[in-house]
Coordinates of C-alpha atoms and ligand atoms in Angstrom, one line a residue:
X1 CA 136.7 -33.9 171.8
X2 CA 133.2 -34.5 173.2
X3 CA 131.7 -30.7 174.8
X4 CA 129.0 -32.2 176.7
X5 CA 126.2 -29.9 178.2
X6 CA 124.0 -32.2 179.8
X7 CA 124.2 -34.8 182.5
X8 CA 128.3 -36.1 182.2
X9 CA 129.5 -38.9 180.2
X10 CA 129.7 -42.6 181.4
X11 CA 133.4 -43.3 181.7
X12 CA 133.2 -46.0 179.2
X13 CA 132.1 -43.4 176.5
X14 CA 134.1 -41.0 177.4
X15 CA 137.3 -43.7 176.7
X16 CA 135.5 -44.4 173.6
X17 CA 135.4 -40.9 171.8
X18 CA 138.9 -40.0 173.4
X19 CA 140.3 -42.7 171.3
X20 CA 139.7 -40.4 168.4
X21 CA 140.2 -40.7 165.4
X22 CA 138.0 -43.9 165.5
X23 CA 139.2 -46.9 163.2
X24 CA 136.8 -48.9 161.1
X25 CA 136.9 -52.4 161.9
X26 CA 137.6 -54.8 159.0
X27 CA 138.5 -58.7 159.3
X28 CA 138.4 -57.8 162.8
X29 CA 141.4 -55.8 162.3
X30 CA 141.4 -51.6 163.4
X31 CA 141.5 -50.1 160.0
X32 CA 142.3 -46.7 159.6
X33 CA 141.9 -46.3 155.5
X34 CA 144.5 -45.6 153.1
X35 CA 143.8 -42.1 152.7
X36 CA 144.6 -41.0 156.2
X37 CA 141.0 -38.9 155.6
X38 CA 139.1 -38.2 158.8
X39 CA 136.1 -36.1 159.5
X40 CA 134.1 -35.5 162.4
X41 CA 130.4 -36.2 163.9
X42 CA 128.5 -34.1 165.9
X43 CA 126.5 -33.6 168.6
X44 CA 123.5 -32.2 166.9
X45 CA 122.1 -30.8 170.3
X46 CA 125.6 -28.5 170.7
X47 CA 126.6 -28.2 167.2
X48 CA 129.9 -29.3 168.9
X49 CA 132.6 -31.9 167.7
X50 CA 131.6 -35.3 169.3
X51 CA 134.5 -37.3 167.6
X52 CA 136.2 -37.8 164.7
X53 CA 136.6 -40.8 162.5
X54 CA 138.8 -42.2 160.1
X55 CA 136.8 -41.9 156.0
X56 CA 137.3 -45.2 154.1
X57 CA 137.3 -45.2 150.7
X58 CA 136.7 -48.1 147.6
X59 CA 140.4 -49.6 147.6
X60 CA 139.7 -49.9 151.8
X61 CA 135.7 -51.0 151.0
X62 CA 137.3 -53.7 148.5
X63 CA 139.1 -55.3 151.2
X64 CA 136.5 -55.3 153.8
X65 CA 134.1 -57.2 151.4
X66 CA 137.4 -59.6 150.6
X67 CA 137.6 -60.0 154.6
X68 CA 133.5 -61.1 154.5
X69 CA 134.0 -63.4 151.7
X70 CA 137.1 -64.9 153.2
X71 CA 135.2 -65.2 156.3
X72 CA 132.5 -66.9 155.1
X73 CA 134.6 -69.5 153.3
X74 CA 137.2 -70.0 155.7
X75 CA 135.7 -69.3 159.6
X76 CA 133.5 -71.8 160.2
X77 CA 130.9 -69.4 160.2
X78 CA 128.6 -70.3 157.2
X79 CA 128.7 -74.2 158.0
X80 CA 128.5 -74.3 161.8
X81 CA 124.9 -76.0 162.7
X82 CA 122.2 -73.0 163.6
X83 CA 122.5 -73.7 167.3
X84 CA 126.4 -73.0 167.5
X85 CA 126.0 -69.4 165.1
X86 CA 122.6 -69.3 167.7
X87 CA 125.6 -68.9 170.6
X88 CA 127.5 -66.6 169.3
X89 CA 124.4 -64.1 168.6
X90 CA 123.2 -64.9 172.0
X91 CA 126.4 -63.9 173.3
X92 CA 126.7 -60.6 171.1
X93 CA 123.3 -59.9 172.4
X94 CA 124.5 -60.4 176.0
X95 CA 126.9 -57.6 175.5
X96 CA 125.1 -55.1 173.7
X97 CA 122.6 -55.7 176.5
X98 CA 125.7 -55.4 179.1
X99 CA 126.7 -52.2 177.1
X100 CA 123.2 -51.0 176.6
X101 CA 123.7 -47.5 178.7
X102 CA 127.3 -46.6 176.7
X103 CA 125.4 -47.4 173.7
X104 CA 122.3 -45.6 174.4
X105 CA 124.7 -42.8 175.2
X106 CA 126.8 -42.7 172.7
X107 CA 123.7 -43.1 170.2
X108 CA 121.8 -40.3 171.7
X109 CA 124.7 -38.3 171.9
X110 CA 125.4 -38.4 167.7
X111 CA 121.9 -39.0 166.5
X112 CA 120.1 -36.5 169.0
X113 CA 118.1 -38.6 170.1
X114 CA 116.8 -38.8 173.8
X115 CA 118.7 -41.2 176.1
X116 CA 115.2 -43.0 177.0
X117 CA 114.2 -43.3 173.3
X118 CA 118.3 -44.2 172.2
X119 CA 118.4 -47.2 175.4
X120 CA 115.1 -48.2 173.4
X121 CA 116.7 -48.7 170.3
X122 CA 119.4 -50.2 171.8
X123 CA 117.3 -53.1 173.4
X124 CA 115.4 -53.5 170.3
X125 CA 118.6 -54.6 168.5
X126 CA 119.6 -57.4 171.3
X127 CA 115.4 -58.5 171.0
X128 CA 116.0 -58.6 167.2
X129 CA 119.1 -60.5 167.5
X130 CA 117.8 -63.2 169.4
X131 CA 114.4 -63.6 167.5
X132 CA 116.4 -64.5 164.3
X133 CA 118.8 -66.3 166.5
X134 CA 116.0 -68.6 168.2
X135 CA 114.4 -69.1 164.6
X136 CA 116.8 -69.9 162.8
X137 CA 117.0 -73.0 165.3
X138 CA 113.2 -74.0 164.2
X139 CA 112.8 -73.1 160.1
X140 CA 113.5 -75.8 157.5
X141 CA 116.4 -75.2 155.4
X142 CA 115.3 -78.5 153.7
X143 CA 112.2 -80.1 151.8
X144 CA 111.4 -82.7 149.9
X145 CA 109.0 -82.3 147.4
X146 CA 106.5 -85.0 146.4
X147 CA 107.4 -85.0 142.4
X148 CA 106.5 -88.1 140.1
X149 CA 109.0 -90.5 139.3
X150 CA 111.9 -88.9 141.0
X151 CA 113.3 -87.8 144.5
X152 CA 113.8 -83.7 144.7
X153 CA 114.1 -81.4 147.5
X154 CA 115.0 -77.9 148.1
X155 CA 117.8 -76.7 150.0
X156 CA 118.2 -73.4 151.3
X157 CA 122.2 -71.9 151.7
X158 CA 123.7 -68.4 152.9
X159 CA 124.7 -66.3 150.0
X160 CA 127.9 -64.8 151.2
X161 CA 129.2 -61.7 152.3
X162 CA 126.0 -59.3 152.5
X163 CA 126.1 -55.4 152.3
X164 CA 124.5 -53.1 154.4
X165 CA 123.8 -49.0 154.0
X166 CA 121.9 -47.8 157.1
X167 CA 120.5 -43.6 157.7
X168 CA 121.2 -41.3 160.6
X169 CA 117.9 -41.5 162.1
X170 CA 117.7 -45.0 163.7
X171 CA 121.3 -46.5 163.4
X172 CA 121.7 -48.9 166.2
X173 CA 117.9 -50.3 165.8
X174 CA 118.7 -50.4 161.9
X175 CA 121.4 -52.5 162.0
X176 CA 120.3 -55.0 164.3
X177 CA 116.6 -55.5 162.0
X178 CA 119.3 -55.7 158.9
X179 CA 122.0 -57.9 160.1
X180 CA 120.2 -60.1 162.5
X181 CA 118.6 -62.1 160.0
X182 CA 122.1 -62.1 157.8
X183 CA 124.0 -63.5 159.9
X184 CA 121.3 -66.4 161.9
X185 CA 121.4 -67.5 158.4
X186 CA 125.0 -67.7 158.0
X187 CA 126.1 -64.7 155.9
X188 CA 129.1 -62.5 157.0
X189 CA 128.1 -58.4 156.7
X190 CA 130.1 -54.9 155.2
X191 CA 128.0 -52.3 157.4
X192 CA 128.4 -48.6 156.2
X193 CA 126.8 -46.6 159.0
X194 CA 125.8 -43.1 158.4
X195 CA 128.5 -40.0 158.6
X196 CA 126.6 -38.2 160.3
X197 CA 126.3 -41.2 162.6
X198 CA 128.9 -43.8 162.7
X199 CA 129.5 -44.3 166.4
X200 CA 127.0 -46.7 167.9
X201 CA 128.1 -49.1 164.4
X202 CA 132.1 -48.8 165.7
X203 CA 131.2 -49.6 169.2
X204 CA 129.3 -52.7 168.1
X205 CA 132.3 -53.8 165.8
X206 CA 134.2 -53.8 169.1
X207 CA 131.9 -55.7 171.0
X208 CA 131.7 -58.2 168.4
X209 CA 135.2 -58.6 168.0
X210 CA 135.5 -59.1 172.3
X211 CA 132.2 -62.1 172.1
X212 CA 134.1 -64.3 169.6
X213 CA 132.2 -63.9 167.0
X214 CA 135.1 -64.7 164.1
X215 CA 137.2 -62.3 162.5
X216 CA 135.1 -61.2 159.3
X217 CA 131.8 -61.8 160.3
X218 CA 130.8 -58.6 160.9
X219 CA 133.6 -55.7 159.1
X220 CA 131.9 -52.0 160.0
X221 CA 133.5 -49.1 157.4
X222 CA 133.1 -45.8 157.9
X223 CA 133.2 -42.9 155.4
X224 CA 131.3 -40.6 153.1
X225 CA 128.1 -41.8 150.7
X226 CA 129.7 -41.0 147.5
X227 CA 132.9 -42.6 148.2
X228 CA 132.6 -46.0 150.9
X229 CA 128.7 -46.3 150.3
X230 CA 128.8 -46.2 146.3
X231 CA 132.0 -48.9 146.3
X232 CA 129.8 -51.1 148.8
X233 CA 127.2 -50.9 146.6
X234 CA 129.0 -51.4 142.8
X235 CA 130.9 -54.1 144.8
X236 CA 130.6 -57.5 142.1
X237 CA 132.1 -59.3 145.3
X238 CA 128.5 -58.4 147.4
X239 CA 126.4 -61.6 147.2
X240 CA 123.1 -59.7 148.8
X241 CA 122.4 -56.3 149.4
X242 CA 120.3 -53.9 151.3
X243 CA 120.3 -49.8 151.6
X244 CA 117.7 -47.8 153.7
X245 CA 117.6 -44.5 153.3
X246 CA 116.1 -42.0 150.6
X247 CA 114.5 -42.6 147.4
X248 CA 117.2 -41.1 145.6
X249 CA 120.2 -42.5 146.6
X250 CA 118.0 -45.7 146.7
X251 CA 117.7 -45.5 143.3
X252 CA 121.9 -45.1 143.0
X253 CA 121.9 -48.5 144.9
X254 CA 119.5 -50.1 142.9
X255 CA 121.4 -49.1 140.0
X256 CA 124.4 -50.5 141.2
X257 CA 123.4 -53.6 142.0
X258 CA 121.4 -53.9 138.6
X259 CA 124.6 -53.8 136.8
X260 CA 126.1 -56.4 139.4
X261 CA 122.7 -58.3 139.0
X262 CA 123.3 -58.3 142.9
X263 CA 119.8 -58.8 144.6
X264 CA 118.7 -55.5 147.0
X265 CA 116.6 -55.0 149.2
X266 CA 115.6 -50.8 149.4
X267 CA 113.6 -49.3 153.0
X268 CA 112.9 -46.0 151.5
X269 CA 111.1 -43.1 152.4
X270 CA 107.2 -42.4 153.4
X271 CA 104.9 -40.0 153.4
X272 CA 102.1 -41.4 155.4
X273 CA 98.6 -40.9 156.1
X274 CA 96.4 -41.4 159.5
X275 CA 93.1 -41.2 158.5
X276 CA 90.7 -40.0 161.8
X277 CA 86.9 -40.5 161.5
X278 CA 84.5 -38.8 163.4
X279 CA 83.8 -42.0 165.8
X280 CA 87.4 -41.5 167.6
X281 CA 88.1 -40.1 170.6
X282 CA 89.5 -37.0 169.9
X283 CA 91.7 -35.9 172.9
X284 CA 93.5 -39.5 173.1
X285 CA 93.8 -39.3 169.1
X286 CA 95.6 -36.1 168.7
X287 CA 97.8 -37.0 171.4
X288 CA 98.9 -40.4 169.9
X289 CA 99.5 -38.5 166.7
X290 CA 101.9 -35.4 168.2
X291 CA 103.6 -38.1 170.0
X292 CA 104.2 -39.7 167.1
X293 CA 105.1 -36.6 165.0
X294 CA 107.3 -35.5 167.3
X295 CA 109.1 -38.5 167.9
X296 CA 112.5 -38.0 167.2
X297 CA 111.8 -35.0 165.9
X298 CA 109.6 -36.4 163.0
X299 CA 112.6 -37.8 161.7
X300 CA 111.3 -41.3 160.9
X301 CA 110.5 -42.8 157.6
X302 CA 106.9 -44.1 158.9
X303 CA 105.1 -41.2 160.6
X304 CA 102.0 -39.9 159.9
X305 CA 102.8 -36.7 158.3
X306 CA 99.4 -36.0 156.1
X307 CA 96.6 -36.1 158.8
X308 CA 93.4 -36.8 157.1
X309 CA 90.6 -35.5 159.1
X310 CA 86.4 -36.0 159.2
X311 CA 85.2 -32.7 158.4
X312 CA 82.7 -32.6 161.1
X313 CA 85.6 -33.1 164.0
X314 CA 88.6 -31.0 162.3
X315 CA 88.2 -27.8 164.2
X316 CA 88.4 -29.8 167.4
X317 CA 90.8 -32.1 166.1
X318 CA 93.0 -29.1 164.8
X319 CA 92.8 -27.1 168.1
X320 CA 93.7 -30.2 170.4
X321 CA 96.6 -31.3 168.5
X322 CA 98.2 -27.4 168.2
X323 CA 97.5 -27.4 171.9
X324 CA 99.3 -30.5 172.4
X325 CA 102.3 -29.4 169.8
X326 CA 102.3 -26.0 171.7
X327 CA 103.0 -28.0 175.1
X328 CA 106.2 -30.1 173.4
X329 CA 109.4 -29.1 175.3
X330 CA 112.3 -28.6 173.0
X331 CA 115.6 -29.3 174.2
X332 CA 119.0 -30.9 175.2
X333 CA 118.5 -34.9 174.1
X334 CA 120.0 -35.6 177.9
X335 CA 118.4 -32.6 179.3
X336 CA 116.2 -33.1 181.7
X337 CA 112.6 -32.9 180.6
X338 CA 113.2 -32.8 177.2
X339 CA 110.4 -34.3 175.3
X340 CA 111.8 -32.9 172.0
X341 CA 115.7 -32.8 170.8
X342 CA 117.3 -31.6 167.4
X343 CA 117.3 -32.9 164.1
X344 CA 120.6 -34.1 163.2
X345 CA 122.1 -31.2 161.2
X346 CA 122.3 -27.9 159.9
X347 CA 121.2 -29.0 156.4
X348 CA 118.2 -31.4 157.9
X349 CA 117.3 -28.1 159.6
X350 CA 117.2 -25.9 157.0
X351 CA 115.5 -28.2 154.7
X352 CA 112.6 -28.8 157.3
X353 CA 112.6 -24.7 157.6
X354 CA 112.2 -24.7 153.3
X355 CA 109.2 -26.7 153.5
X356 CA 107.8 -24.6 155.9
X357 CA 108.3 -21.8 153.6
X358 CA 107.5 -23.2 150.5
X359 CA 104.2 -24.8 152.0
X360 CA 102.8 -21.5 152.6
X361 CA 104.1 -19.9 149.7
X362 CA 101.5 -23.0 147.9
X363 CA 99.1 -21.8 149.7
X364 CA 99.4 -23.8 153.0
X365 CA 97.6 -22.8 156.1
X366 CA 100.1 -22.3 158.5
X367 CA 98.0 -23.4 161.6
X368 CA 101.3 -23.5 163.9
X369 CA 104.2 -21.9 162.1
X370 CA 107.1 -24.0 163.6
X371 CA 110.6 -22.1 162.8
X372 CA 113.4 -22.9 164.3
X373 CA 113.8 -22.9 168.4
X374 CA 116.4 -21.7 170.2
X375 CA 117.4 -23.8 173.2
X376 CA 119.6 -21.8 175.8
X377 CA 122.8 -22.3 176.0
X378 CA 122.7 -25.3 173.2
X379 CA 123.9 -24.4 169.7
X380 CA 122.4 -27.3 168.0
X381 CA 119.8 -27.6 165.6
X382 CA 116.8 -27.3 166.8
X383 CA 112.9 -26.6 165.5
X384 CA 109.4 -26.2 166.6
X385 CA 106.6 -28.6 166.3
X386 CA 104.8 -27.1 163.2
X387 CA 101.1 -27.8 161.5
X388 CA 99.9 -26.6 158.2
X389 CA 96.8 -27.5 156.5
X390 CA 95.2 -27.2 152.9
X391 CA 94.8 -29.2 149.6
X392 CA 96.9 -32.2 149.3
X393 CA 98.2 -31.0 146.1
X394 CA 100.7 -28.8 148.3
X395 CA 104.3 -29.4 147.8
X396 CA 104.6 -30.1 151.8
X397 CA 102.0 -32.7 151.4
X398 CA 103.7 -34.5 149.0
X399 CA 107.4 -34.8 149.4
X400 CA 109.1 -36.3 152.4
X401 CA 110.2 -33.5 155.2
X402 CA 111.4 -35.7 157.7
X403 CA 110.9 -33.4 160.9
X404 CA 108.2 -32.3 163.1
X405 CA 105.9 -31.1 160.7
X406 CA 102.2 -32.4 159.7
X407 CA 99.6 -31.1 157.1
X408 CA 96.1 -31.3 158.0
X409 CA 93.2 -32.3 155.3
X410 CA 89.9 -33.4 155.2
X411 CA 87.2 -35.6 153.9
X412 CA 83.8 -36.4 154.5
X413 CA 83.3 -39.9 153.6
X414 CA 85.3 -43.4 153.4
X415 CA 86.1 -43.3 149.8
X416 CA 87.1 -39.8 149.8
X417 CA 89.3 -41.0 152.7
X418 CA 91.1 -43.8 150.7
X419 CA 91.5 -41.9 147.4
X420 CA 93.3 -39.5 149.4
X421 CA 95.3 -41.6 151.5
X422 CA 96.3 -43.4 148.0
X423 CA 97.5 -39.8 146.4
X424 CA 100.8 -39.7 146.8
X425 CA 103.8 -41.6 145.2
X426 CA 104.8 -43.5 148.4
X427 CA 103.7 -46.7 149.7
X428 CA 105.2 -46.8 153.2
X429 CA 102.8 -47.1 156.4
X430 CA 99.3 -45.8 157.2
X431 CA 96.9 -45.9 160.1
X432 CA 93.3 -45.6 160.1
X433 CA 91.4 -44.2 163.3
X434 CA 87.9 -45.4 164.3
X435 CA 85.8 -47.3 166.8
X436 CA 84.1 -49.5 164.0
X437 CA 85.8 -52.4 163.7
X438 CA 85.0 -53.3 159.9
X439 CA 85.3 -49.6 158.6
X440 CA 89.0 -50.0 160.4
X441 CA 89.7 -53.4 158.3
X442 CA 88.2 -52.2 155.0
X443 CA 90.2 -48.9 155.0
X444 CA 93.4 -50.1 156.3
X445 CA 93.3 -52.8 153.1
X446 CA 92.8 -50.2 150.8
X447 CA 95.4 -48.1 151.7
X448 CA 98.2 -49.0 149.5
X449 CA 101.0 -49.3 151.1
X450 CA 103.6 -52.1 153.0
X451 CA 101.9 -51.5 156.0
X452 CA 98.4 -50.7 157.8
X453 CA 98.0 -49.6 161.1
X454 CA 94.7 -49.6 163.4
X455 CA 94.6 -46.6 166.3
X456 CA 98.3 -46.6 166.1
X457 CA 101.0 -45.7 164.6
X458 CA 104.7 -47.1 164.6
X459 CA 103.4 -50.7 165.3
X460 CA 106.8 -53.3 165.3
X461 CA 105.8 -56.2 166.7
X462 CA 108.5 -58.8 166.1
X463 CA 106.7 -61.0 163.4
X464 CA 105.0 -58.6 161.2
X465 CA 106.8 -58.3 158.4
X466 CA 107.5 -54.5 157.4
X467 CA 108.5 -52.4 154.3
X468 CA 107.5 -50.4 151.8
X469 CA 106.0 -50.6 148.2
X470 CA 106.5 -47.8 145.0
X471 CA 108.8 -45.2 146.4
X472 CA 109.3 -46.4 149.9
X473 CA 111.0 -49.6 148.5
X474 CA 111.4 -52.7 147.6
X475 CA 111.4 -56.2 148.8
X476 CA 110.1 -55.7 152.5
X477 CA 109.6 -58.2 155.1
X478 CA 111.6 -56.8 157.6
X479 CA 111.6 -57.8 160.9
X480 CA 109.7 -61.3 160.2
X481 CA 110.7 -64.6 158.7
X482 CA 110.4 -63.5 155.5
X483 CA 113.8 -61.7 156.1
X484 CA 115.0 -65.2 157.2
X485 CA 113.9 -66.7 153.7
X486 CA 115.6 -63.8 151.9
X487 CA 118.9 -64.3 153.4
X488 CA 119.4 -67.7 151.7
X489 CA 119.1 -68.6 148.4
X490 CA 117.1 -71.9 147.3
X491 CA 118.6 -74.6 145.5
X492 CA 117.0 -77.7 143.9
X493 CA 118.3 -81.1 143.9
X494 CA 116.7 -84.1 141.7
X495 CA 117.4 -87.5 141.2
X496 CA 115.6 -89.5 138.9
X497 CA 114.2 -92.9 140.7
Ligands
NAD501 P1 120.4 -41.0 152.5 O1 119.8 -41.8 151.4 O2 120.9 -39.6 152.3 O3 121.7 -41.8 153.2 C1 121.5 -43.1 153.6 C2 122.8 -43.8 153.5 O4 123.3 -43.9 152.1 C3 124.0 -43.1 154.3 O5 124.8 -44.1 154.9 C4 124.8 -42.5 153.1 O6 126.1 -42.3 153.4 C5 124.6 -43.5 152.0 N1 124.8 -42.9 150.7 C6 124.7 -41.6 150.3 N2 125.0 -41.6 148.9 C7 125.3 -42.8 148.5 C8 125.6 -43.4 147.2 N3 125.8 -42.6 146.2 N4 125.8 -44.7 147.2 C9 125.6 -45.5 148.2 N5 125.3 -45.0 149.5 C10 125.1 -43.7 149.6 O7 119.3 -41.0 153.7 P2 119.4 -40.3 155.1 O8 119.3 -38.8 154.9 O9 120.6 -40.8 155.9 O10 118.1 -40.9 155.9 C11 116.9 -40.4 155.7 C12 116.1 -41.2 154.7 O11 116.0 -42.6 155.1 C13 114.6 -40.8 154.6 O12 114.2 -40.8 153.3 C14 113.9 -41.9 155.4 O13 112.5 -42.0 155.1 C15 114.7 -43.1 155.0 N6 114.5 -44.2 156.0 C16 113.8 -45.3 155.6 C17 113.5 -46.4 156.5 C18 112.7 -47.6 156.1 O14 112.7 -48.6 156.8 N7 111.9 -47.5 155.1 C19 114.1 -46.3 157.8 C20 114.9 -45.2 158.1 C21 115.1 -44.2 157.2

């Protein structure tokens, strides 16, 4: 089905979406749902069919989380010692690694996303897998606690079967920060990839399926929001869950779980600041911040998207990064050259277009309109690299756009800085930009947020925990031990001496 403009498809991927309609994989069984419902993914660069998939739906969803819980009773799994699960996720990591260019493929060929950036996220998944694998080995699962007059320790267990709900934008790298921990503690996972995006999730069902990893462990189901995500979620058989992906179908998830008094964990939107003083190099600090805002098309929950500025270095600061944005190729995501692809569909396209419009209509300066770009030959969905600027009360200052756009405003002193850093209703990531050392600490503690950066932006480093706080989530961590911790639940034991 694939129509593939750019350079041709690795055999391996080419088998892959031939075998269309795909099959979810549940209990390490092919699983075609009961419905005999497909629908199809696209290439968001052609606007072309890339494959087509079989929908799941909650009778289907029901018997992949049976298939987890069964697994983690029954396989082995949850009880083998830490080094033995530390082999099998070694050994998964080994293939996705072996299968890193069919998966970087087949990843930039459904999310848009350029082959160098897609074999990135692909390799952060196998580093993620083996950082929970490896520390797993080391943490204590068990601790005695000095109490008077009695013996007592705490023991830490797996819950069960865990449920994941992963976006389009990053869905290999997602699933490997969500189910790494999971399963290094000895939980077996539902995934429910994207629609938009389900491919890279099937493939990695496969590969787990070939490493040994026991029928169960890890069940992928594909199909809509409404129909597999909502059953995932409302599942009472779920022991642990976590969704990333918007606010408001955050807020479904939450509900859900509420009523299952399930415990979730929510990666949610952003709508972050960078906050530039006047002591930064400007050339090298407009660039950092186009490259990041033009990252995948902007389509990343972290960016900086509000771009608070000194007032005495905003007309240079303005003119270097609409230079910059002006000099962004747009293209093909395998084309050669391209340092910009598509967003990943008609309706993310149009809704980055709206902002645009409604922006201005608010009184936004439209410093570099944007629009959409046509890419010859390509029918996908492509847009321009657009800034606006203005008073932060502006609709496209506040609400999540979640493409290539940033809004310019400015302050002229720290406190102004913060307050306006602070004005929004998310609580995602923010970087600061300076050469003074303490201003950088001070500021990036005030921000309130899950996460402060220093002259960066988009800072992973395995170890620090990450997420978000008021509208961009709850219950972070990711990415860090504290994932570890949350992936088993503590019990207390006590004997009276
Ligand atoms: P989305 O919320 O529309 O969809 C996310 C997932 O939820 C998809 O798998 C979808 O099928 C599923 N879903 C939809 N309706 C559902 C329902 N009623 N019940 C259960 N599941 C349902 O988000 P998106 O458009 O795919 O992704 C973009 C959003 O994700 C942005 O807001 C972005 O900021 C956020 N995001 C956050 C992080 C983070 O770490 N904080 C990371 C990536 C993306």
């Amino acid at each position: 089905m694939a129509t593939i403009t750019g350079p041709s498809l690795l055999p391996e991927v080419e088998r892959f979406l031939g075998t269309s309609p795909l099959t979810s994989v549940v209990g390490g069984k092919d699983v075609a749902g009961s419905t005999g419902e497909t629908m199809r993914t696209l290439d968001p660069g052609t606007g072309e069919p890339l494959a087509e998939f079989h929908v799941l739906n909650a009778a289907d969803v029901d018997r992949a989380v049976q298939a987890a819980t069964h697994a983690f009773k029954t396989s082995g799994w949850a009880t083998m010692p830490p080094n033995e699960r530390g082999v099998h996720l070694q050994r998964l990591a080994d293939a996705i690694e072996k299968h890193k260019p069919i998966i970087a493929q087949i990843e930039a060929l459904d999310a848009g996303k350029l082959l160098a950036h897609a074999a990135g996220d692909v390799q952060n998944c196998v580093d993620t897998l083996r950082y929970f694998a490896d520390m797993a080995l080391h943490v204590q699962r068990r601790n005695a606690l000095a109490v008077a007059g009695h013996e007592a320790w705490t023991v830490r267990h797996p819950w069960g079967a865990c449920g994941f709900i992963f976006p389009w934008n990053f869905p290999f790298l997602l699933i490997g920060w969500g189910i790494s921990p999971a399963l290094a503690a000895g939980n077996t996972v539902v995934i429910k990839p994207a629609e938009d995006t389900p491919l890279s999730a099937l493939y990695l069902a496969r590969l787990a399926r070939e490493t040994g990893i026991p029928d169960g462990v890890i069940n992928v189901i594909a199909g809509t929001g409404a129909g597999a995500g909502a059953a995932l979620s409302g599942h009472p058989g779920i022991r642990r869950m976590s969704f990333t992906g918007s606010p408001e179908v955050g807020r479904l998830v939450g509900e859900a779980c509420g009523r299952n008094l399930v415990p979730v964990k929510l990666e949610l939107g952003g709508k972050g600041a960078a906050v530039v003083f006047d002591d930064v190099d400007v050339l090298q600090t407009a660039q950092k911040l186009v490259n990041a805002i033009t990252f995948h098309s902007g389509q990343v929950c972290c960016d900086a998207t509000r771009w608070l500025v000194h007032r005495s270095i905003a007309k240079q600061f303005t003119d270097e990064c609409v230079k910059q944005m002006q000099g962004v190729k747009v293209g093909y995501q395998l084309g050669n050259g391209t340092q910009m692809g598509p967003v990943v569909n008609a309706k993310q396209r149009a809704r980055v277009l709206s902002y645009l419009e409604k922006g201005q209509a608010q009184g936004a300066e439209a410093v570099l309109p944007g629009g959409p770009a046509e890419v010859p030959g390509q029918g996908g969905f492509y847009v321009k690299p657009a800034l606006l600027a203005g008073k932060l009360d502006n609709v496209a200052a506040r609400e999540e756009i979640f493409g290539p756009v940033a809004y310019i405003a400015t302050f002229s002193n720290e406190d102004e800085a913060v307050a306006m850093a602070n004005d929004t209703d998310y609580g995602l990531a923010n970087s600061v930009w300076t050469s003074d050392l303490g201003r950088a600490a001070r500021v990036a503690e005030s921000m309130v947020a899950g996460n402060s950066w220093i002259n960066a932006h988009n800072l992973f480093p395995r170890g620090v925990p990450y997420g978000g706080v008021h509208k961009s989530g709850v219950g972070g961590g990711v990415n860090s031990i504290e994932t570890l911790f949350d992936y088993w639940r503590s019990q207390s034991v006590v004997r009276p001496l």
